[in-house]
């Protein structure tokens, strides 16, 4: 049984990034999995535990876990270079790159910046508001960031958390998490407004997106919020060769909401690409 190890990698700015590695001897291919904002690496726990045939590399995005805070004017592109630094630290030349929400945005930026380092992309509801002509989602994100900043400045941490967790988990969200997860959320929430700013500023342009030739799987949950579904569908329209899949019984975080459904989709995609280890079985 593989053990999860916590390791460190030097970032381009000299900070030490934390990341987790989990694999058995000979596990292949390497899967770089980038988590969403606030949730941390628990975003991918069901994949790391249930799919041990892969070499899992799971960074702590800045402001989460053991990594340093975001940079003063944090960008998605800088976060992509952080992810690349983690691959370099592991000696990995090419990887399948997965991401959920913010992590999917960073994964997409990594493929745009360094396509030669990416074997394939698995993007779960990437947050790229620039893809949409309707500004309602952008305005909502701006409002959430502004409200969260004000509440955090007043040390009203759980009220700030409720802005992001109540729409997904319901009004009793505090009762649906154990003490360990609550502690993680209370630590990670302080980076959320900066990451929202970075997401809102990210706009690679349709021409750059259309030129990306990496195999891509776009995933959304059947019960996700309309804003996230719309961004996923908009990206699919710009990437005509991308595969688009809906995961049933899942919201914005299908890897955690419906691990069996998501893992089956992931394995089928990797099998079609010839990237599935010979010893793999269905999730």
Short mmCIF file of C-alpha atoms in Angstrom, two decimals:
data_model
loop_
_atom_site.label_atom_id
_atom_site.label_comp_id
_atom_site.label_asym_id
_atom_site.label_seq_id
_atom_site.Cartn_x
_atom_site.Cartn_y
_atom_site.Cartn_z
CA UNK A 1 0.00 0.00 0.00
CA UNK A 2 1.53 3.36 -0.99
CA UNK A 3 2.09 6.08 1.59
CA UNK A 4 1.41 9.76 0.98
CA UNK A 5 4.55 11.85 1.43
CA UNK A 6 4.70 15.59 1.98
CA UNK A 7 7.52 17.19 -0.03
CA UNK A 8 8.77 20.69 -0.91
CA UNK A 9 9.71 22.30 -4.21
CA UNK A 10 11.35 25.69 -4.84
CA UNK A 11 9.02 28.06 -6.68
CA UNK A 12 10.28 30.54 -9.29
CA UNK A 13 10.19 33.31 -6.65
CA UNK A 14 12.22 31.24 -4.17
CA UNK A 15 9.33 30.26 -1.89
CA UNK A 16 8.98 26.60 -0.93
CA UNK A 17 5.82 24.98 -2.25
CA UNK A 18 4.33 21.99 -0.46
CA UNK A 19 3.02 19.02 -2.39
CA UNK A 20 1.95 15.45 -1.76
CA UNK A 21 3.16 12.37 -3.59
CA UNK A 22 1.53 8.96 -3.47
CA UNK A 23 2.52 5.97 -5.62
CA UNK A 24 3.62 2.39 -5.59
CA UNK A 25 6.95 1.39 -7.19
CA UNK A 26 6.56 1.50 -10.96
CA UNK A 27 3.28 3.43 -10.87
CA UNK A 28 2.61 5.23 -14.16
CA UNK A 29 1.72 7.65 -15.64
CA UNK A 30 2.29 10.67 -13.36
CA UNK A 31 -0.94 12.55 -12.63
CA UNK A 32 -0.57 16.15 -11.47
CA UNK A 33 -3.81 16.97 -9.64
CA UNK A 34 -4.60 20.61 -8.81
CA UNK A 35 -7.27 21.28 -6.20
CA UNK A 36 -9.96 23.92 -6.06
CA UNK A 37 -9.92 27.03 -3.93
CA UNK A 38 -10.68 26.55 -0.23
CA UNK A 39 -11.03 22.74 -0.27
CA UNK A 40 -7.33 21.86 -0.48
CA UNK A 41 -5.90 18.49 -1.47
CA UNK A 42 -8.91 16.63 -0.03
CA UNK A 43 -10.38 17.49 -3.45
CA UNK A 44 -8.49 14.44 -4.80
CA UNK A 45 -8.42 12.06 -1.82
CA UNK A 46 -10.82 9.56 -3.40
CA UNK A 47 -8.69 9.35 -6.52
CA UNK A 48 -5.39 9.03 -4.65
CA UNK A 49 -6.75 6.24 -2.45
CA UNK A 50 -8.82 4.34 -5.01
CA UNK A 51 -6.48 4.56 -8.00
CA UNK A 52 -3.08 3.54 -6.61
CA UNK A 53 -1.83 2.43 -10.04
CA UNK A 54 -0.97 6.05 -10.85
CA UNK A 55 1.85 8.30 -9.66
CA UNK A 56 -0.10 11.01 -7.85
CA UNK A 57 1.48 14.47 -7.47
CA UNK A 58 -0.84 16.88 -5.65
CA UNK A 59 0.44 20.41 -4.95
CA UNK A 60 -0.81 22.63 -2.14
CA UNK A 61 -1.79 25.74 -4.10
CA UNK A 62 -0.56 28.92 -2.44
CA UNK A 63 -2.66 29.91 0.54
CA UNK A 64 -3.63 26.28 1.15
CA UNK A 65 -2.14 23.57 3.33
CA UNK A 66 1.59 23.96 3.90
CA UNK A 67 2.32 26.28 0.96
CA UNK A 68 3.05 30.01 1.38
CA UNK A 69 0.38 32.70 0.85
CA UNK A 70 -0.44 33.90 -2.65
CA UNK A 71 1.80 36.52 -4.19
CA UNK A 72 0.69 40.16 -3.71
CA UNK A 73 -0.78 40.31 -7.24
CA UNK A 74 -1.18 36.61 -7.79
CA UNK A 75 -1.89 35.48 -11.36
CA UNK A 76 -3.08 32.20 -12.80
CA UNK A 77 0.00 32.08 -15.01
CA UNK A 78 2.29 32.32 -11.96
CA UNK A 79 0.34 29.49 -10.35
CA UNK A 80 0.89 27.40 -13.48
CA UNK A 81 4.63 27.98 -13.17
CA UNK A 82 4.40 26.87 -9.52
CA UNK A 83 2.83 23.61 -10.74
CA UNK A 84 5.61 23.25 -13.28
CA UNK A 85 8.18 23.70 -10.48
CA UNK A 86 6.59 20.77 -8.65
CA UNK A 87 6.92 18.58 -11.75
CA UNK A 88 10.55 19.64 -12.05
CA UNK A 89 11.20 18.74 -8.41
CA UNK A 90 9.84 15.26 -9.08
CA UNK A 91 11.86 14.89 -12.28
CA UNK A 92 8.68 14.51 -14.34
CA UNK A 93 9.00 15.65 -17.94
CA UNK A 94 5.36 15.08 -18.96
CA UNK A 95 2.21 14.42 -16.95
CA UNK A 96 -1.53 14.09 -17.24
CA UNK A 97 -2.78 17.27 -15.56
CA UNK A 98 -6.06 17.28 -13.67
CA UNK A 99 -7.80 20.22 -12.06
CA UNK A 100 -11.07 21.13 -10.37
CA UNK A 101 -12.42 24.69 -10.43
CA UNK A 102 -9.44 26.99 -9.67
CA UNK A 103 -7.17 23.97 -10.15
CA UNK A 104 -8.66 23.39 -13.60
CA UNK A 105 -7.99 27.02 -14.51
CA UNK A 106 -4.36 26.64 -13.44
CA UNK A 107 -4.07 23.31 -15.28
CA UNK A 108 -5.37 24.94 -18.45
CA UNK A 109 -2.89 27.81 -18.12
CA UNK A 110 -0.07 25.30 -17.67
CA UNK A 111 -1.03 23.58 -20.93
CA UNK A 112 -1.16 26.94 -22.73
CA UNK A 113 2.24 27.99 -21.39
CA UNK A 114 4.08 24.65 -21.61
CA UNK A 115 2.09 22.24 -23.81
CA UNK A 116 5.16 20.01 -24.22
CA UNK A 117 4.92 19.14 -20.50
CA UNK A 118 1.28 17.99 -20.69
CA UNK A 119 0.22 14.57 -22.01
CA UNK A 120 -3.48 15.29 -21.51
CA UNK A 121 -5.85 17.54 -19.56
CA UNK A 122 -8.77 16.58 -17.33
CA UNK A 123 -10.58 19.80 -16.42
CA UNK A 124 -13.46 19.70 -13.95
CA UNK A 125 -15.48 22.90 -14.27
CA UNK A 126 -12.65 25.38 -14.90
CA UNK A 127 -13.31 28.89 -13.63
CA UNK A 128 -12.71 31.21 -16.61
CA UNK A 129 -15.35 33.97 -16.48
CA UNK A 130 -13.76 35.69 -19.50
CA UNK A 131 -15.28 32.95 -21.67
CA UNK A 132 -18.82 34.21 -21.00
CA UNK A 133 -20.49 37.23 -22.58
CA UNK A 134 -22.89 37.46 -19.63
CA UNK A 135 -21.27 39.47 -16.82
CA UNK A 136 -23.59 38.15 -14.09
CA UNK A 137 -21.14 35.51 -12.92
CA UNK A 138 -18.22 37.92 -12.91
CA UNK A 139 -20.22 40.44 -10.88
CA UNK A 140 -21.18 37.75 -8.40
CA UNK A 141 -17.54 36.70 -7.94
CA UNK A 142 -16.49 40.31 -7.44
CA UNK A 143 -19.19 40.75 -4.80
CA UNK A 144 -18.18 37.54 -3.03
CA UNK A 145 -14.54 38.59 -2.91
CA UNK A 146 -15.46 42.02 -1.57
CA UNK A 147 -17.77 40.57 1.09
CA UNK A 148 -15.20 37.96 2.13
CA UNK A 149 -12.47 40.58 2.51
CA UNK A 150 -14.68 42.72 4.75
CA UNK A 151 -15.70 39.78 6.92
CA UNK A 152 -12.15 38.47 7.26
CA UNK A 153 -10.91 41.92 8.20
CA UNK A 154 -13.50 41.86 11.01
CA UNK A 155 -12.39 38.35 12.06
CA UNK A 156 -15.79 36.93 11.10
CA UNK A 157 -14.22 33.86 9.54
CA UNK A 158 -17.19 31.49 9.53
CA UNK A 159 -19.42 34.13 7.95
CA UNK A 160 -16.85 34.49 5.18
CA UNK A 161 -16.80 30.72 4.73
CA UNK A 162 -20.58 30.65 4.47
CA UNK A 163 -20.43 32.81 1.33
CA UNK A 164 -18.76 29.93 -0.54
CA UNK A 165 -19.93 26.83 1.30
CA UNK A 166 -23.63 27.48 1.87
CA UNK A 167 -24.54 27.48 -1.86
CA UNK A 168 -22.92 24.07 -2.24
CA UNK A 169 -23.56 22.35 1.09
CA UNK A 170 -26.70 24.11 2.30
CA UNK A 171 -27.42 26.28 5.35
CA UNK A 172 -26.28 23.52 7.73
CA UNK A 173 -22.83 23.32 6.12
CA UNK A 174 -21.06 23.61 9.49
CA UNK A 175 -22.65 20.36 10.62
CA UNK A 176 -21.51 18.47 7.52
CA UNK A 177 -17.79 18.82 8.21
CA UNK A 178 -15.57 17.41 10.93
CA UNK A 179 -13.24 19.51 13.04
CA UNK A 180 -10.25 18.75 10.81
CA UNK A 181 -11.97 19.97 7.66
CA UNK A 182 -13.31 23.05 9.43
CA UNK A 183 -9.78 23.91 10.56
CA UNK A 184 -8.56 23.51 6.97
CA UNK A 185 -11.30 25.74 5.59
CA UNK A 186 -10.71 28.40 8.25
CA UNK A 187 -7.04 28.52 7.29
CA UNK A 188 -7.57 28.48 3.53
CA UNK A 189 -10.34 31.11 3.41
CA UNK A 190 -7.84 33.95 3.78
CA UNK A 191 -6.46 33.32 0.27
CA UNK A 192 -9.82 33.04 -1.47
CA UNK A 193 -10.33 36.74 -2.37
CA UNK A 194 -6.89 36.90 -4.01
CA UNK A 195 -7.61 33.79 -6.03
CA UNK A 196 -10.93 35.23 -7.17
CA UNK A 197 -9.04 38.31 -8.37
CA UNK A 198 -6.64 36.05 -10.29
CA UNK A 199 -9.49 34.10 -11.91
CA UNK A 200 -11.25 37.30 -12.96
CA UNK A 201 -8.04 38.61 -14.57
CA UNK A 202 -7.31 35.42 -16.53
CA UNK A 203 -8.23 35.84 -20.20
CA UNK A 204 -6.08 33.85 -22.65
CA UNK A 205 -8.20 34.75 -25.67
CA UNK A 206 -10.08 32.46 -28.09
CA UNK A 207 -7.24 32.22 -30.60
CA UNK A 208 -4.75 30.95 -28.03
CA UNK A 209 -7.30 28.49 -26.67
CA UNK A 210 -8.20 27.12 -30.11
CA UNK A 211 -4.52 26.52 -30.89
CA UNK A 212 -4.08 24.15 -27.93
CA UNK A 213 -3.72 20.62 -29.30
CA UNK A 214 -3.51 18.56 -26.09
CA UNK A 215 -6.11 15.79 -25.53
CA UNK A 216 -8.72 17.26 -23.21
CA UNK A 217 -11.57 15.91 -21.11
CA UNK A 218 -14.03 18.52 -19.81
CA UNK A 219 -16.17 17.38 -16.91
CA UNK A 220 -19.10 18.94 -15.08
CA UNK A 221 -21.48 17.70 -12.40
CA UNK A 222 -25.12 17.14 -13.26
CA UNK A 223 -26.18 19.29 -10.29
CA UNK A 224 -23.56 22.02 -10.52
CA UNK A 225 -24.42 25.70 -10.48
CA UNK A 226 -25.37 27.15 -13.89
CA UNK A 227 -22.38 29.54 -13.88
CA UNK A 228 -19.86 26.69 -13.72
CA UNK A 229 -21.70 24.62 -16.29
CA UNK A 230 -21.78 27.60 -18.67
CA UNK A 231 -18.02 28.14 -18.41
CA UNK A 232 -17.33 24.45 -19.06
CA UNK A 233 -19.60 24.42 -22.11
CA UNK A 234 -18.06 27.66 -23.39
CA UNK A 235 -14.59 26.13 -23.22
CA UNK A 236 -15.87 23.03 -25.02
CA UNK A 237 -17.16 25.27 -27.83
CA UNK A 238 -13.68 26.76 -28.25
CA UNK A 239 -11.96 23.36 -28.13
CA UNK A 240 -13.82 21.28 -30.74
CA UNK A 241 -11.69 18.19 -30.14
CA UNK A 242 -12.27 18.15 -26.37
CA UNK A 243 -14.47 15.45 -24.89
CA UNK A 244 -17.33 16.68 -22.71
CA UNK A 245 -18.82 14.48 -19.98
CA UNK A 246 -21.49 15.02 -17.33
CA UNK A 247 -21.01 13.16 -14.03
CA UNK A 248 -24.34 12.21 -12.41
CA UNK A 249 -25.13 12.82 -8.73
CA UNK A 250 -22.45 15.49 -8.48
CA UNK A 251 -22.14 19.23 -8.06
CA UNK A 252 -19.16 21.50 -8.63
CA UNK A 253 -16.71 19.00 -7.12
CA UNK A 254 -17.48 15.74 -8.90
CA UNK A 255 -14.17 14.03 -7.89
CA UNK A 256 -15.37 14.21 -4.26
CA UNK A 257 -19.15 14.31 -4.82
CA UNK A 258 -19.29 11.12 -6.91
CA UNK A 259 -15.88 9.40 -6.83
CA UNK A 260 -17.12 6.22 -8.52
CA UNK A 261 -18.65 8.15 -11.42
CA UNK A 262 -15.70 10.48 -11.83
CA UNK A 263 -13.09 7.72 -11.57
CA UNK A 264 -14.87 5.68 -14.22
CA UNK A 265 -14.84 8.69 -16.57
CA UNK A 266 -11.16 9.33 -15.85
CA UNK A 267 -10.12 5.73 -16.45
CA UNK A 268 -12.10 5.50 -19.70
CA UNK A 269 -10.44 8.69 -21.00
CA UNK A 270 -6.93 7.49 -20.13
CA UNK A 271 -7.66 4.11 -21.71
CA UNK A 272 -8.70 5.77 -24.97
CA UNK A 273 -5.38 7.63 -24.97
CA UNK A 274 -3.37 4.49 -24.26
CA UNK A 275 -2.28 5.88 -20.90
CA UNK A 276 -3.96 3.33 -18.66
CA UNK A 277 -1.57 1.00 -16.79
CA UNK A 278 -1.93 -2.63 -17.78
CA UNK A 279 -2.86 -3.59 -14.21
CA UNK A 280 -5.69 -1.04 -13.94
CA UNK A 281 -9.22 -2.11 -13.19
CA UNK A 282 -12.43 -0.11 -13.06
CA UNK A 283 -12.96 2.10 -10.01
#
